[in-house]
mmCIF file of C-alpha atoms in Angstrom:
data_model
loop_
_atom_site.group_PDB
_atom_site.id
_atom_site.type_symbol
_atom_site.label_atom_id
_atom_site.label_comp_id
_atom_site.label_asym_id
_atom_site.label_seq_id
_atom_site.Cartn_x
_atom_site.Cartn_y
_atom_site.Cartn_z
ATOM 1 C CA UNK A 1 87.341 24.673 76.762
ATOM 2 C CA UNK A 2 86.879 21.631 74.643
ATOM 3 C CA UNK A 3 83.424 21.177 76.124
ATOM 4 C CA UNK A 4 82.515 24.781 75.365
ATOM 5 C CA UNK A 5 83.873 24.542 71.834
ATOM 6 C CA UNK A 6 81.905 21.380 71.268
ATOM 7 C CA UNK A 7 78.701 22.800 72.734
ATOM 8 C CA UNK A 8 78.919 26.291 71.328
ATOM 9 C CA UNK A 9 77.733 25.655 67.784
ATOM 10 C CA UNK A 10 74.594 23.788 68.845
ATOM 11 C CA UNK A 11 72.495 26.805 69.903
ATOM 12 C CA UNK A 12 73.712 28.566 66.766
ATOM 13 C CA UNK A 13 72.643 25.702 64.566
ATOM 14 C CA UNK A 14 69.342 25.610 66.414
ATOM 15 C CA UNK A 15 68.850 29.329 65.956
ATOM 16 C CA UNK A 16 69.711 28.967 62.253
ATOM 17 C CA UNK A 17 67.248 26.111 61.901
ATOM 18 C CA UNK A 18 64.521 28.172 63.598
ATOM 19 C CA UNK A 19 65.182 31.089 61.264
ATOM 20 C CA UNK A 20 65.159 28.787 58.241
ATOM 21 C CA UNK A 21 61.879 27.188 59.285
ATOM 22 C CA UNK A 22 60.304 30.589 59.933
ATOM 23 C CA UNK A 23 61.423 31.763 56.455
ATOM 24 C CA UNK A 24 60.038 28.600 54.842
ATOM 25 C CA UNK A 25 56.669 28.873 56.608
ATOM 26 C CA UNK A 26 56.350 32.545 55.702
ATOM 27 C CA UNK A 27 57.247 31.818 52.059
ATOM 28 C CA UNK A 28 54.929 28.798 52.018
ATOM 29 C CA UNK A 29 51.905 30.736 53.326
ATOM 30 C CA UNK A 30 52.557 33.484 50.789
ATOM 31 C CA UNK A 31 53.321 31.358 47.698
ATOM 32 C CA UNK A 32 50.686 28.660 48.237
ATOM 33 C CA UNK A 33 48.221 31.462 48.952
ATOM 34 C CA UNK A 34 48.902 32.818 45.460
ATOM 35 C CA UNK A 35 49.273 29.519 43.610
ATOM 36 C CA UNK A 36 48.151 26.192 45.124
ATOM 37 C CA UNK A 37 50.545 24.481 42.665
ATOM 38 C CA UNK A 38 53.687 26.208 44.027
ATOM 39 C CA UNK A 39 56.588 23.707 44.048
ATOM 40 C CA UNK A 40 59.295 22.977 46.618
ATOM 41 C CA UNK A 41 61.782 24.780 44.326
ATOM 42 C CA UNK A 42 59.546 27.901 44.215
ATOM 43 C CA UNK A 43 59.238 27.938 48.001
ATOM 44 C CA UNK A 44 62.992 27.387 48.565
ATOM 45 C CA UNK A 45 63.770 30.291 46.222
ATOM 46 C CA UNK A 46 61.232 32.599 47.914
ATOM 47 C CA UNK A 47 62.669 31.709 51.344
ATOM 48 C CA UNK A 48 66.191 32.454 50.056
ATOM 49 C CA UNK A 49 67.295 28.878 50.782
ATOM 50 C CA UNK A 50 68.662 26.004 48.723
ATOM 51 C CA UNK A 51 66.429 23.066 47.924
ATOM 52 C CA UNK A 52 68.807 20.891 49.969
ATOM 53 C CA UNK A 53 68.180 23.038 53.043
ATOM 54 C CA UNK A 54 64.423 23.001 52.386
ATOM 55 C CA UNK A 55 64.348 19.205 52.071
ATOM 56 C CA UNK A 56 66.527 19.030 55.209
ATOM 57 C CA UNK A 57 63.691 20.722 57.132
ATOM 58 C CA UNK A 58 60.730 19.123 55.302
ATOM 59 C CA UNK A 59 61.298 15.778 53.561
ATOM 60 C CA UNK A 60 58.312 16.143 51.205
ATOM 61 C CA UNK A 61 55.908 18.707 49.785
ATOM 62 C CA UNK A 62 53.173 17.081 51.873
ATOM 63 C CA UNK A 63 55.205 17.553 55.092
ATOM 64 C CA UNK A 64 55.866 21.173 54.168
ATOM 65 C CA UNK A 65 52.192 21.895 53.389
ATOM 66 C CA UNK A 66 51.213 20.231 56.650
ATOM 67 C CA UNK A 67 53.520 22.580 58.585
ATOM 68 C CA UNK A 68 52.472 25.653 56.576
ATOM 69 C CA UNK A 69 48.794 24.942 57.214
ATOM 70 C CA UNK A 70 49.449 24.299 60.897
ATOM 71 C CA UNK A 71 51.186 27.657 61.116
ATOM 72 C CA UNK A 72 48.374 29.480 59.264
ATOM 73 C CA UNK A 73 45.646 27.875 61.410
ATOM 74 C CA UNK A 74 47.580 28.847 64.552
ATOM 75 C CA UNK A 75 47.786 32.473 63.468
ATOM 76 C CA UNK A 76 44.114 32.472 62.448
ATOM 77 C CA UNK A 77 43.019 30.845 65.678
ATOM 78 C CA UNK A 78 44.830 33.495 67.723
ATOM 79 C CA UNK A 79 43.187 36.231 65.653
ATOM 80 C CA UNK A 80 39.773 34.666 66.335
ATOM 81 C CA UNK A 81 40.323 34.666 70.089
ATOM 82 C CA UNK A 82 37.734 37.229 71.082
ATOM 83 C CA UNK A 83 36.198 37.029 74.508
ATOM 84 C CA UNK A 84 32.788 38.293 73.464
ATOM 85 C CA UNK A 85 32.280 35.030 71.544
ATOM 86 C CA UNK A 86 31.931 33.479 74.971
ATOM 87 C CA UNK A 87 29.526 36.023 76.477
ATOM 88 C CA UNK A 88 27.268 37.216 73.603
ATOM 89 C CA UNK A 89 24.065 35.266 72.934
ATOM 90 C CA UNK A 90 25.043 32.183 70.880
ATOM 91 C CA UNK A 91 23.166 33.099 67.650
ATOM 92 C CA UNK A 92 24.918 36.477 67.354
ATOM 93 C CA UNK A 93 28.250 35.044 68.502
ATOM 94 C CA UNK A 94 28.200 32.249 65.946
ATOM 95 C CA UNK A 95 27.311 34.638 63.135
ATOM 96 C CA UNK A 96 30.251 36.857 64.070
ATOM 97 C CA UNK A 97 32.557 33.859 64.388
ATOM 98 C CA UNK A 98 31.377 32.587 60.992
ATOM 99 C CA UNK A 99 31.983 35.967 59.314
ATOM 100 C CA UNK A 100 35.460 36.285 60.841
ATOM 101 C CA UNK A 101 36.325 32.676 59.974
ATOM 102 C CA UNK A 102 35.218 33.172 56.391
ATOM 103 C CA UNK A 103 37.346 36.327 56.023
ATOM 104 C CA UNK A 104 40.421 34.464 57.258
ATOM 105 C CA UNK A 105 39.637 31.433 55.081
ATOM 106 C CA UNK A 106 38.969 33.574 52.029
ATOM 107 C CA UNK A 107 42.316 35.349 52.497
ATOM 108 C CA UNK A 108 44.091 31.969 52.670
ATOM 109 C CA UNK A 109 41.735 30.296 50.203
ATOM 110 C CA UNK A 110 44.355 28.905 47.836
ATOM 111 C CA UNK A 111 46.565 27.669 50.648
ATOM 112 C CA UNK A 112 43.508 25.949 52.153
ATOM 113 C CA UNK A 113 42.661 24.284 48.824
ATOM 114 C CA UNK A 114 46.303 23.269 48.213
ATOM 115 C CA UNK A 115 46.378 21.711 51.683
ATOM 116 C CA UNK A 116 43.037 19.962 51.145
ATOM 117 C CA UNK A 117 44.429 18.514 47.912
ATOM 118 C CA UNK A 118 47.743 17.426 49.477
ATOM 119 C CA UNK A 119 46.542 16.242 52.887
ATOM 120 C CA UNK A 120 42.967 15.016 52.388
ATOM 121 C CA UNK A 121 39.747 15.684 54.274
ATOM 122 C CA UNK A 122 40.504 13.809 57.476
ATOM 123 C CA UNK A 123 43.850 15.529 58.078
ATOM 124 C CA UNK A 124 42.251 18.916 57.253
ATOM 125 C CA UNK A 125 39.655 18.231 59.894
ATOM 126 C CA UNK A 126 42.399 17.420 62.447
ATOM 127 C CA UNK A 127 44.205 20.647 61.596
ATOM 128 C CA UNK A 128 41.055 22.633 62.368
ATOM 129 C CA UNK A 129 40.324 20.819 65.585
ATOM 130 C CA UNK A 130 41.196 23.800 67.799
ATOM 131 C CA UNK A 131 39.060 26.444 66.036
ATOM 132 C CA UNK A 132 36.239 23.911 65.707
ATOM 133 C CA UNK A 133 36.249 23.349 69.464
ATOM 134 C CA UNK A 134 35.177 26.989 69.783
ATOM 135 C CA UNK A 135 32.354 26.377 67.276
ATOM 136 C CA UNK A 136 31.317 23.317 69.257
ATOM 137 C CA UNK A 137 31.169 25.234 72.555
ATOM 138 C CA UNK A 138 29.061 27.965 70.960
ATOM 139 C CA UNK A 139 26.607 25.513 69.408
ATOM 140 C CA UNK A 140 26.393 23.685 72.728
ATOM 141 C CA UNK A 141 25.629 26.931 74.539
ATOM 142 C CA UNK A 142 22.987 27.848 71.945
ATOM 143 C CA UNK A 143 21.337 24.467 72.385
ATOM 144 C CA UNK A 144 21.249 24.862 76.154
ATOM 145 C CA UNK A 145 19.657 28.298 75.769
ATOM 146 C CA UNK A 146 17.026 26.871 73.403
ATOM 147 C CA UNK A 147 18.323 28.910 70.445
ATOM 148 C CA UNK A 148 19.657 25.992 68.374
ATOM 149 C CA UNK A 149 18.191 22.663 67.335
ATOM 150 C CA UNK A 150 18.827 19.565 69.431
ATOM 151 C CA UNK A 151 17.444 16.991 66.968
ATOM 152 C CA UNK A 152 20.848 16.473 65.303
ATOM 153 C CA UNK A 153 24.072 15.262 66.987
ATOM 154 C CA UNK A 154 26.387 18.076 68.129
ATOM 155 C CA UNK A 155 29.491 16.686 66.312
ATOM 156 C CA UNK A 156 27.470 16.536 63.087
ATOM 157 C CA UNK A 157 26.512 20.225 63.380
ATOM 158 C CA UNK A 158 30.197 21.109 63.884
ATOM 159 C CA UNK A 159 31.134 18.989 60.858
ATOM 160 C CA UNK A 160 28.569 20.613 58.587
ATOM 161 C CA UNK A 161 29.674 24.077 59.779
ATOM 162 C CA UNK A 162 33.195 23.183 58.613
ATOM 163 C CA UNK A 163 32.002 21.466 55.419
ATOM 164 C CA UNK A 164 29.928 24.486 54.410
ATOM 165 C CA UNK A 165 32.827 26.900 54.974
ATOM 166 C CA UNK A 166 35.175 24.616 52.998
ATOM 167 C CA UNK A 167 32.653 24.358 50.164
ATOM 168 C CA UNK A 168 32.401 28.124 49.957
ATOM 169 C CA UNK A 169 36.195 28.330 49.499
ATOM 170 C CA UNK A 170 36.032 25.802 46.666
ATOM 171 C CA UNK A 171 33.021 27.496 45.039
ATOM 172 C CA UNK A 172 34.582 30.972 45.118
ATOM 173 C CA UNK A 173 37.848 29.607 43.710
ATOM 174 C CA UNK A 174 35.952 27.805 40.909
ATOM 175 C CA UNK A 175 34.000 30.979 40.097
ATOM 176 C CA UNK A 176 30.625 29.396 40.943
ATOM 177 C CA UNK A 177 30.024 31.702 43.916
ATOM 178 C CA UNK A 178 30.819 35.415 43.914
ATOM 179 C CA UNK A 179 33.307 36.436 46.562
ATOM 180 C CA UNK A 180 31.125 39.360 47.648
ATOM 181 C CA UNK A 181 28.034 37.215 48.178
ATOM 182 C CA UNK A 182 29.794 34.330 49.968
ATOM 183 C CA UNK A 183 29.552 35.831 53.436
ATOM 184 C CA UNK A 184 25.791 36.453 53.279
ATOM 185 C CA UNK A 185 25.164 33.035 51.739
ATOM 186 C CA UNK A 186 27.194 31.391 54.510
ATOM 187 C CA UNK A 187 25.376 33.236 57.278
ATOM 188 C CA UNK A 188 21.948 32.232 55.926
ATOM 189 C CA UNK A 189 23.013 28.620 55.316
ATOM 190 C CA UNK A 190 24.488 28.118 58.777
ATOM 191 C CA UNK A 191 21.488 29.804 60.416
ATOM 192 C CA UNK A 192 19.103 27.315 58.738
ATOM 193 C CA UNK A 193 21.387 24.474 59.652
ATOM 194 C CA UNK A 194 21.496 25.391 63.352
ATOM 195 C CA UNK A 195 17.913 26.457 63.886
ATOM 196 C CA UNK A 196 16.368 23.639 61.816
ATOM 197 C CA UNK B 1 45.236 -11.101 1.810
ATOM 198 C CA UNK B 2 47.950 -8.877 3.176
ATOM 199 C CA UNK B 3 45.362 -6.291 4.010
ATOM 200 C CA UNK B 4 43.206 -8.816 5.872
ATOM 201 C CA UNK B 5 46.203 -10.250 7.705
ATOM 202 C CA UNK B 6 47.250 -6.809 8.761
ATOM 203 C CA UNK B 7 43.771 -5.819 9.898
ATOM 204 C CA UNK B 8 42.717 -9.081 11.490
ATOM 205 C CA UNK B 9 44.509 -8.823 14.849
ATOM 206 C CA UNK B 10 43.229 -5.313 15.602
ATOM 207 C CA UNK B 11 39.676 -6.249 16.684
ATOM 208 C CA UNK B 12 41.187 -9.061 18.749
ATOM 209 C CA UNK B 13 43.570 -6.709 20.481
ATOM 210 C CA UNK B 14 40.723 -4.288 21.042
ATOM 211 C CA UNK B 15 38.526 -6.983 22.520
ATOM 212 C CA UNK B 16 41.404 -8.041 24.788
ATOM 213 C CA UNK B 17 41.956 -4.470 25.904
ATOM 214 C CA UNK B 18 38.237 -4.057 26.624
ATOM 215 C CA UNK B 19 38.234 -7.236 28.713
ATOM 216 C CA UNK B 20 41.356 -6.121 30.571
ATOM 217 C CA UNK B 21 39.895 -2.704 31.314
ATOM 218 C CA UNK B 22 36.626 -4.234 32.505
ATOM 219 C CA UNK B 23 38.572 -6.593 34.812
ATOM 220 C CA UNK B 24 40.642 -3.681 36.175
ATOM 221 C CA UNK B 25 37.589 -1.500 36.828
ATOM 222 C CA UNK B 26 35.751 -4.347 38.543
ATOM 223 C CA UNK B 27 38.809 -5.145 40.695
ATOM 224 C CA UNK B 28 39.359 -1.443 41.414
ATOM 225 C CA UNK B 29 35.766 -0.841 42.590
ATOM 226 C CA UNK B 30 35.982 -3.934 44.808
ATOM 227 C CA UNK B 31 39.466 -3.426 46.288
ATOM 228 C CA UNK B 32 39.319 0.338 46.805
ATOM 229 C CA UNK B 33 35.874 -0.198 48.337
ATOM 230 C CA UNK B 34 37.493 -2.423 50.960
ATOM 231 C CA UNK B 35 40.742 -0.515 51.453
ATOM 232 C CA UNK B 36 41.222 3.066 50.190
ATOM 233 C CA UNK B 37 44.986 2.410 50.296
ATOM 234 C CA UNK B 38 44.885 -0.494 47.779
ATOM 235 C CA UNK B 39 47.959 -0.284 45.519
ATOM 236 C CA UNK B 40 48.387 -0.767 41.764
ATOM 237 C CA UNK B 41 50.025 -4.153 42.507
ATOM 238 C CA UNK B 42 46.999 -5.247 44.591
ATOM 239 C CA UNK B 43 44.602 -4.231 41.826
ATOM 240 C CA UNK B 44 46.662 -5.905 39.073
ATOM 241 C CA UNK B 45 46.741 -9.151 41.093
ATOM 242 C CA UNK B 46 42.981 -9.044 41.771
ATOM 243 C CA UNK B 47 42.289 -8.438 38.069
ATOM 244 C CA UNK B 48 44.555 -11.385 37.152
ATOM 245 C CA UNK B 49 46.865 -9.126 35.142
ATOM 246 C CA UNK B 50 50.522 -8.184 35.295
ATOM 247 C CA UNK B 51 51.512 -4.760 36.565
ATOM 248 C CA UNK B 52 52.920 -4.035 33.112
ATOM 249 C CA UNK B 53 49.497 -4.635 31.556
ATOM 250 C CA UNK B 54 47.831 -2.526 34.269
ATOM 251 C CA UNK B 55 50.231 0.382 33.705
ATOM 252 C CA UNK B 56 49.704 -0.075 29.951
ATOM 253 C CA UNK B 57 46.010 0.746 30.489
ATOM 254 C CA UNK B 58 46.402 3.327 33.290
ATOM 255 C CA UNK B 59 49.717 5.176 33.575
ATOM 256 C CA UNK B 60 49.228 6.135 37.245
ATOM 257 C CA UNK B 61 47.206 5.259 40.337
ATOM 258 C CA UNK B 62 45.455 8.600 39.953
ATOM 259 C CA UNK B 63 44.408 7.770 36.368
ATOM 260 C CA UNK B 64 43.155 4.374 37.509
ATOM 261 C CA UNK B 65 41.150 5.814 40.412
ATOM 262 C CA UNK B 66 39.700 8.426 38.080
ATOM 263 C CA UNK B 67 38.453 5.680 35.744
ATOM 264 C CA UNK B 68 37.211 3.483 38.604
ATOM 265 C CA UNK B 69 35.230 6.348 40.106
ATOM 266 C CA UNK B 70 33.828 7.294 36.709
ATOM 267 C CA UNK B 71 32.660 3.717 36.261
ATOM 268 C CA UNK B 72 31.098 3.565 39.768
ATOM 269 C CA UNK B 73 29.294 6.910 39.322
ATOM 270 C CA UNK B 74 27.969 5.713 35.949
ATOM 271 C CA UNK B 75 26.552 2.548 37.477
ATOM 272 C CA UNK B 76 25.111 4.487 40.427
ATOM 273 C CA UNK B 77 23.602 7.136 38.182
ATOM 274 C CA UNK B 78 21.828 4.479 36.115
ATOM 275 C CA UNK B 79 20.499 2.875 39.315
ATOM 276 C CA UNK B 80 19.144 6.262 40.440
ATOM 277 C CA UNK B 81 17.257 6.776 37.186
ATOM 278 C CA UNK B 82 13.723 6.552 38.502
ATOM 279 C CA UNK B 83 11.004 8.401 36.680
ATOM 280 C CA UNK B 84 8.989 9.208 39.789
ATOM 281 C CA UNK B 85 11.743 11.608 40.849
ATOM 282 C CA UNK B 86 10.489 13.757 38.010
ATOM 283 C CA UNK B 87 6.761 13.546 38.809
ATOM 284 C CA UNK B 88 6.477 13.340 42.645
ATOM 285 C CA UNK B 89 6.269 16.610 44.589
ATOM 286 C CA UNK B 90 9.832 17.938 44.947
ATOM 287 C CA UNK B 91 10.144 17.621 48.762
ATOM 288 C CA UNK B 92 9.281 13.900 48.727
ATOM 289 C CA UNK B 93 11.295 13.289 45.562
ATOM 290 C CA UNK B 94 14.425 14.905 46.962
ATOM 291 C CA UNK B 95 14.159 12.965 50.214
ATOM 292 C CA UNK B 96 13.917 9.710 48.263
ATOM 293 C CA UNK B 97 16.784 10.718 46.002
ATOM 294 C CA UNK B 98 18.875 11.641 49.051
ATOM 295 C CA UNK B 99 18.177 8.307 50.752
ATOM 296 C CA UNK B 100 19.019 6.339 47.606
ATOM 297 C CA UNK B 101 22.140 8.419 46.965
ATOM 298 C CA UNK B 102 23.328 7.881 50.519
ATOM 299 C CA UNK B 103 22.846 4.111 50.265
ATOM 300 C CA UNK B 104 24.942 4.003 47.093
ATOM 301 C CA UNK B 105 27.574 6.308 48.575
ATOM 302 C CA UNK B 106 27.717 4.373 51.831
ATOM 303 C CA UNK B 107 28.230 1.122 49.908
ATOM 304 C CA UNK B 108 31.123 2.712 47.976
ATOM 305 C CA UNK B 109 32.251 4.854 50.907
ATOM 306 C CA UNK B 110 35.909 3.827 50.899
ATOM 307 C CA UNK B 111 36.214 4.111 47.146
ATOM 308 C CA UNK B 112 34.679 7.595 47.372
ATOM 309 C CA UNK B 113 37.147 8.632 50.092
ATOM 310 C CA UNK B 114 40.112 7.112 48.218
ATOM 311 C CA UNK B 115 39.044 9.045 45.123
ATOM 312 C CA UNK B 116 38.567 12.258 47.095
ATOM 313 C CA UNK B 117 42.091 11.831 48.487
ATOM 314 C CA UNK B 118 43.639 11.039 45.085
ATOM 315 C CA UNK B 119 41.695 13.432 42.862
ATOM 316 C CA UNK B 120 40.742 16.395 45.070
ATOM 317 C CA UNK B 121 37.460 18.208 45.631
ATOM 318 C CA UNK B 122 37.121 19.928 42.282
ATOM 319 C CA UNK B 123 37.596 16.754 40.237
ATOM 320 C CA UNK B 124 35.173 14.893 42.558
ATOM 321 C CA UNK B 125 32.618 17.561 41.870
ATOM 322 C CA UNK B 126 33.110 17.142 38.095
ATOM 323 C CA UNK B 127 32.686 13.368 38.412
ATOM 324 C CA UNK B 128 29.317 13.890 40.094
ATOM 325 C CA UNK B 129 28.113 16.453 37.626
ATOM 326 C CA UNK B 130 25.537 14.138 36.049
ATOM 327 C CA UNK B 131 23.810 12.956 39.268
ATOM 328 C CA UNK B 132 23.948 16.526 40.611
ATOM 329 C CA UNK B 133 22.099 17.785 37.543
ATOM 330 C CA UNK B 134 19.161 15.669 38.726
ATOM 331 C CA UNK B 135 19.422 17.273 42.192
ATOM 332 C CA UNK B 136 19.511 20.688 40.573
ATOM 333 C CA UNK B 137 16.371 20.038 38.507
ATOM 334 C CA UNK B 138 14.516 18.831 41.596
ATOM 335 C CA UNK B 139 15.519 21.824 43.706
ATOM 336 C CA UNK B 140 14.555 24.117 40.835
ATOM 337 C CA UNK B 141 11.133 22.470 40.573
ATOM 338 C CA UNK B 142 10.670 22.738 44.363
ATOM 339 C CA UNK B 143 11.489 26.435 44.224
ATOM 340 C CA UNK B 144 9.017 27.024 41.420
ATOM 341 C CA UNK B 145 6.314 25.228 43.418
ATOM 342 C CA UNK B 146 7.088 27.370 46.483
ATOM 343 C CA UNK B 147 8.316 24.355 48.482
ATOM 344 C CA UNK B 148 11.992 25.349 48.692
ATOM 345 C CA UNK B 149 13.753 28.565 49.618
ATOM 346 C CA UNK B 150 14.744 31.046 46.927
ATOM 347 C CA UNK B 151 16.953 33.306 49.069
ATOM 348 C CA UNK B 152 20.108 31.307 48.261
ATOM 349 C CA UNK B 153 21.623 30.708 44.786
ATOM 350 C CA UNK B 154 20.559 27.418 43.172
ATOM 351 C CA UNK B 155 24.161 26.252 42.460
ATOM 352 C CA UNK B 156 25.013 26.837 46.123
ATOM 353 C CA UNK B 157 22.134 24.618 47.278
ATOM 354 C CA UNK B 158 23.346 21.863 44.927
ATOM 355 C CA UNK B 159 26.891 22.259 46.271
ATOM 356 C CA UNK B 160 25.832 22.021 49.904
ATOM 357 C CA UNK B 161 23.686 18.955 49.095
ATOM 358 C CA UNK B 162 26.847 17.293 47.747
ATOM 359 C CA UNK B 163 29.074 18.612 50.553
ATOM 360 C CA UNK B 164 26.723 17.287 53.229
ATOM 361 C CA UNK B 165 26.565 13.832 51.629
ATOM 362 C CA UNK B 166 30.375 13.759 51.288
ATOM 363 C CA UNK B 167 30.793 14.825 54.915
ATOM 364 C CA UNK B 168 28.533 12.014 56.065
ATOM 365 C CA UNK B 169 30.770 9.499 54.255
ATOM 366 C CA UNK B 170 33.846 10.906 55.988
ATOM 367 C CA UNK B 171 32.135 11.025 59.391
ATOM 368 C CA UNK B 172 30.885 7.435 59.207
ATOM 369 C CA UNK B 173 34.323 6.229 58.091
ATOM 370 C CA UNK B 174 35.979 8.126 60.971
ATOM 371 C CA UNK B 175 33.494 6.653 63.454
ATOM 372 C CA UNK B 176 32.075 10.060 64.405
ATOM 373 C CA UNK B 177 28.636 9.313 62.953
ATOM 374 C CA UNK B 178 26.865 5.972 63.329
ATOM 375 C CA UNK B 179 26.087 4.288 60.040
ATOM 376 C CA UNK B 180 22.502 3.572 61.129
ATOM 377 C CA UNK B 181 21.763 7.189 62.036
ATOM 378 C CA UNK B 182 23.406 8.764 58.971
ATOM 379 C CA UNK B 183 20.340 8.525 56.732
ATOM 380 C CA UNK B 184 17.986 10.245 59.201
ATOM 381 C CA UNK B 185 20.573 12.920 59.999
ATOM 382 C CA UNK B 186 21.062 13.599 56.284
ATOM 383 C CA UNK B 187 17.324 13.879 55.607
ATOM 384 C CA UNK B 188 16.829 16.384 58.434
ATOM 385 C CA UNK B 189 19.916 18.402 57.489
ATOM 386 C CA UNK B 190 19.012 18.688 53.815
ATOM 387 C CA UNK B 191 15.400 19.546 54.648
ATOM 388 C CA UNK B 192 16.547 22.504 56.807
ATOM 389 C CA UNK B 193 18.955 23.539 54.120
ATOM 390 C CA UNK B 194 16.307 23.589 51.387
ATOM 391 C CA UNK B 195 13.369 25.029 53.305
ATOM 392 C CA UNK B 196 15.420 27.664 55.173
#
């Protein structure tokens, strides 16, 4: 009995903590997606939690943004899981992957820029490691088929793919690139990059 | 007499402040160029000043890095002032400008990455506005001469030029791109970007 009484609350506390974290991540994706300057207090309020509870889960704004971005990239990566990327000819597949990636990035543009600001370029790159592995495989396949250039290192082509997408997010946000021309501009830029 | 006595110290104080700021900027360029994590205390010590004096000139690490980067870009921009950029055919001129820019950036790579981390992408872009105006003029001239593509917006080509250079700095620092191959890789990448 004592054992049960002592053990009982643990799963409850765990379940509470899971619910709290889910509420925080949901609020974080939403608020930072509207305003990259959203504060810890804003996010606690939107999640219906106290700031003490929020700080209990995430000790700093940076830690919170790291988790929010991780969550958003996970969701995006699952949405981008499309088998035909693996079977279509590489040039068409990469264009489709680029268009889909841009749409996801554009939807989360402010969150992406807030995270870039809070976490820095190297951590952003780490966060996108999984989706970029798909890009890498596609470029590799295109090179083997003779569709893509082989005069530049493969990791560099993956990096520039990511850099160009990131730049488009920054340019659209700054009003230097129109949202409705970004996709076409990206497709043409990446095509030149990969075919040389 | 009273007037003179009251006015006298001001130029002295100003001269002192100028010397202090020059010492801080010099120490900042040097230290942040070695270690992007250099602290205010490190920089004060290297400049031979107290932390109180340092904070008197720059209220935060971010403000200091902003000034240090501004100073470094100024020096670099003056070094890149070479009249033949304006008279050579655009494709050769841009390749030379790219090579020179990379050498400067590579030398200040850690300072650049520290600044990117502290200030964020949009502020970095503003800091490089002056050197990028030269890039813009060259690309414009190349387009008029029929040497460069015209199917992408001019500001976008300038942005990707900057994004690709910045990426190379990050890649070399992370050990994903060899320092001795960066220049060639950059030249080939930018050529594809501009000729389409």
